[in-house]
Coordinates of C-alpha atoms in Angstrom, one line a residue:
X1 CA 81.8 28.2 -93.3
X2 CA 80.0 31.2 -94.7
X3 CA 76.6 32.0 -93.5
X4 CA 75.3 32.1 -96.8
X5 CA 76.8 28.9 -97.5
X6 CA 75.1 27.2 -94.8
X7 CA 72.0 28.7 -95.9
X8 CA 72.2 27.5 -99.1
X9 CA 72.9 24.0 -98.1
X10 CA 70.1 23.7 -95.6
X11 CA 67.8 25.1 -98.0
X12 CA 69.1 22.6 -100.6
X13 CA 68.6 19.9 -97.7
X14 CA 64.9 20.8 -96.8
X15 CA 64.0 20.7 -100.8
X16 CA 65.5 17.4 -101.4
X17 CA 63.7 16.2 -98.0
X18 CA 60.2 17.6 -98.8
X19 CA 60.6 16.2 -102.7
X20 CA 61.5 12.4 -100.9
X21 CA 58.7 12.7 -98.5
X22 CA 56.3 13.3 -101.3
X23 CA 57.1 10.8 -103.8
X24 CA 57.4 7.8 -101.2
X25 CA 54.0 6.7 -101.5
X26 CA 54.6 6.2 -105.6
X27 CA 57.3 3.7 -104.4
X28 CA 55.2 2.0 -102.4
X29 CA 53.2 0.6 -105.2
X30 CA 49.6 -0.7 -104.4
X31 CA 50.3 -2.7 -101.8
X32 CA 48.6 -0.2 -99.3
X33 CA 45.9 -0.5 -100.8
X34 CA 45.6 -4.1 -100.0
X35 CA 46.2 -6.1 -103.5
X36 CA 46.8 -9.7 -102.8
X37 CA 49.6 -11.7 -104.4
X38 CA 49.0 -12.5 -107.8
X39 CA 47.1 -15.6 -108.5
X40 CA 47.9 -17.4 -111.9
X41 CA 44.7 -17.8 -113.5
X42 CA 42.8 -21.1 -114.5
X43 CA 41.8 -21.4 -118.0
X44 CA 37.9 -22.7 -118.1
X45 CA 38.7 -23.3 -121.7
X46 CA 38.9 -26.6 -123.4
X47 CA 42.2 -28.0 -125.2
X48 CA 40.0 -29.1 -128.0
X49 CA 37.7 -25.8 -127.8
X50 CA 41.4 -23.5 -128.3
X51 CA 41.9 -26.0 -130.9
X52 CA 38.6 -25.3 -132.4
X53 CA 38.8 -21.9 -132.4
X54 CA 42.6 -21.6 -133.3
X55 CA 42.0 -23.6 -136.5
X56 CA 39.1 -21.3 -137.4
X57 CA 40.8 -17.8 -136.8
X58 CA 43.5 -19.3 -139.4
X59 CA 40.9 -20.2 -141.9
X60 CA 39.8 -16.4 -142.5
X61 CA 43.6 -15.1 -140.6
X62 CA 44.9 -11.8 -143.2
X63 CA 47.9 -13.1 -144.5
X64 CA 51.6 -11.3 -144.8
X65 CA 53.0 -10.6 -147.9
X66 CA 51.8 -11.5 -151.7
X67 CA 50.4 -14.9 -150.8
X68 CA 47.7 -14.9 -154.0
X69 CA 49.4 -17.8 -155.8
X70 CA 50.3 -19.9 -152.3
X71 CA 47.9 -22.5 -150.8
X72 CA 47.0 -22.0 -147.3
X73 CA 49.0 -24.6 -145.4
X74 CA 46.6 -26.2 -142.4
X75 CA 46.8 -24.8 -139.1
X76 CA 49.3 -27.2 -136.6
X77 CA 48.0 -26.3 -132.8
X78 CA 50.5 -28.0 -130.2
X79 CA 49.8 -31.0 -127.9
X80 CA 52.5 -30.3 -125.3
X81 CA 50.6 -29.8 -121.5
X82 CA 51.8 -27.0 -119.4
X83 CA 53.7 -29.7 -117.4
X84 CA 55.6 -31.1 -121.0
X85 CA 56.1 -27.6 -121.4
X86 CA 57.7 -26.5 -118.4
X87 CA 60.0 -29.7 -118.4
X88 CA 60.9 -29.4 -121.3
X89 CA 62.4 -25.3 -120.4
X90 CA 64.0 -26.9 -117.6
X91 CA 65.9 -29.2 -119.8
X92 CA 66.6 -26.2 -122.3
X93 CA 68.1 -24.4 -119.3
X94 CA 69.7 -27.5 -117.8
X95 CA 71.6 -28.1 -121.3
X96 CA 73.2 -24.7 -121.2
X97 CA 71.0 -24.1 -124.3
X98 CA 69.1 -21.0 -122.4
X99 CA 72.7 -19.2 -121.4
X100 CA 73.7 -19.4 -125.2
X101 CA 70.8 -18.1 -126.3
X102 CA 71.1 -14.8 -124.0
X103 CA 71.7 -11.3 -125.3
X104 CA 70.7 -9.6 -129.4
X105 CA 72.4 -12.3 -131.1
X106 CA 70.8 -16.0 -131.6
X107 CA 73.4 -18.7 -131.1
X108 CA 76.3 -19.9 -133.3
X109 CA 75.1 -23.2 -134.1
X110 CA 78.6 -23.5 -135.2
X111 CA 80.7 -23.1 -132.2
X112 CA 81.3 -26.5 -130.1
X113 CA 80.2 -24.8 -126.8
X114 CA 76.4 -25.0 -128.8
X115 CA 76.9 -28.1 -130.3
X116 CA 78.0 -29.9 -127.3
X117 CA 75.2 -27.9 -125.1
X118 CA 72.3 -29.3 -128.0
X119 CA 74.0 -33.1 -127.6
X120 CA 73.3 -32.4 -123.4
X121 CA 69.8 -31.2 -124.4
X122 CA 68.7 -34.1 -126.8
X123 CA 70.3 -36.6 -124.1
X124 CA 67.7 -35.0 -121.6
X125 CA 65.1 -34.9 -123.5
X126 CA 65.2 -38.5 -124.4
X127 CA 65.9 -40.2 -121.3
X128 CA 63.6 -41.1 -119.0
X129 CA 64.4 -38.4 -116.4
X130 CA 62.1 -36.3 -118.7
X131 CA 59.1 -38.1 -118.3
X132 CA 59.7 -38.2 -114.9
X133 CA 59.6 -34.6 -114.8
X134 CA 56.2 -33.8 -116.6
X135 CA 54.9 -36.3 -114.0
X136 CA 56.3 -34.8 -110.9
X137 CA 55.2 -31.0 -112.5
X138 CA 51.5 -32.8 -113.7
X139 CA 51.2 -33.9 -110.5
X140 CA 52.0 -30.1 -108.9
X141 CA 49.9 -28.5 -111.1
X142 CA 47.2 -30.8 -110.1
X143 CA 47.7 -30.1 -106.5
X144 CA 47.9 -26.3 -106.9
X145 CA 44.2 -26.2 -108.9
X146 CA 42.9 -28.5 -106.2
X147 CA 44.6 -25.7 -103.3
X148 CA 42.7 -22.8 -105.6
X149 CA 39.5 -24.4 -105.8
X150 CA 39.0 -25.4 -102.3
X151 CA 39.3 -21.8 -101.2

């Protein structure tokens, strides 16, 4: 090789070295700095307060469009629990429902690959393997608040 050559590569080597040595602590994030694992957070807040205060954000809420001649229709705030909640994904998933759903396109509710994925799902969803779940995930949940406030 040429000696100019060489040069050039070792110079190219040392930049590329000093550039990776000083972005290395960006990659490290803040864990050097001693941030603990997140923590999911525990509401203090009442279903029937959310409620409350859902229902009266709607009653002055701007509305969307030319709504002058349109009555308000009431506010509908969901009963599902967390643990009805997160069953109830789990079945979505469990149907197949979830991997028809992926990508920019919603599903073709008229393909039989949907159809027979939304039979699987309503099958879950009624039997009794569901309620079993929201217990068992109740029941987590319950233990997992009790963990977090003992500390």
């Amino acid at each position: 090789m040429k000696p100019a050559s060489t040069t050039r590569i070792l110079g190219a080597a040392t930049v590329a070295a000093l550039l990776a040595i000083a972005s290395a602590p960006s990659l490290a994030g803040n864990y050097a700095e001693g941030d603990p694992r997140p923590v999911p957070l525990v509401s203090s807040t009442t279903r029937a307060e959310v409620t409350a205060d859902a229902q009266q954000w709607l009653k002055s809420a701007p509305t969307q469009g030319y709504t002058a001649g349109y009555a308000s229709q009431a506010a509908v705030v969901s009963a599902n629990s967390r643990a009805a909640v997160a069953a109830d994904t789990r079945l979505w998933i469990q149907s197949g429902l979830a991997a028809l759903q992926n990508g920019e396109a919603s599903a073709d509710t008229t393909r039989p690959a949907y159809r027979q994925a939304m039979a699987e799902y309503t099958k879950l969803r009624a039997s009794p393997a569901y309620g079993a779940l929201v217990d068992q995930l109740t029941s987590q949940q319950a233990a997992a608040q009790s963990r977090a406030t003992v500390r």
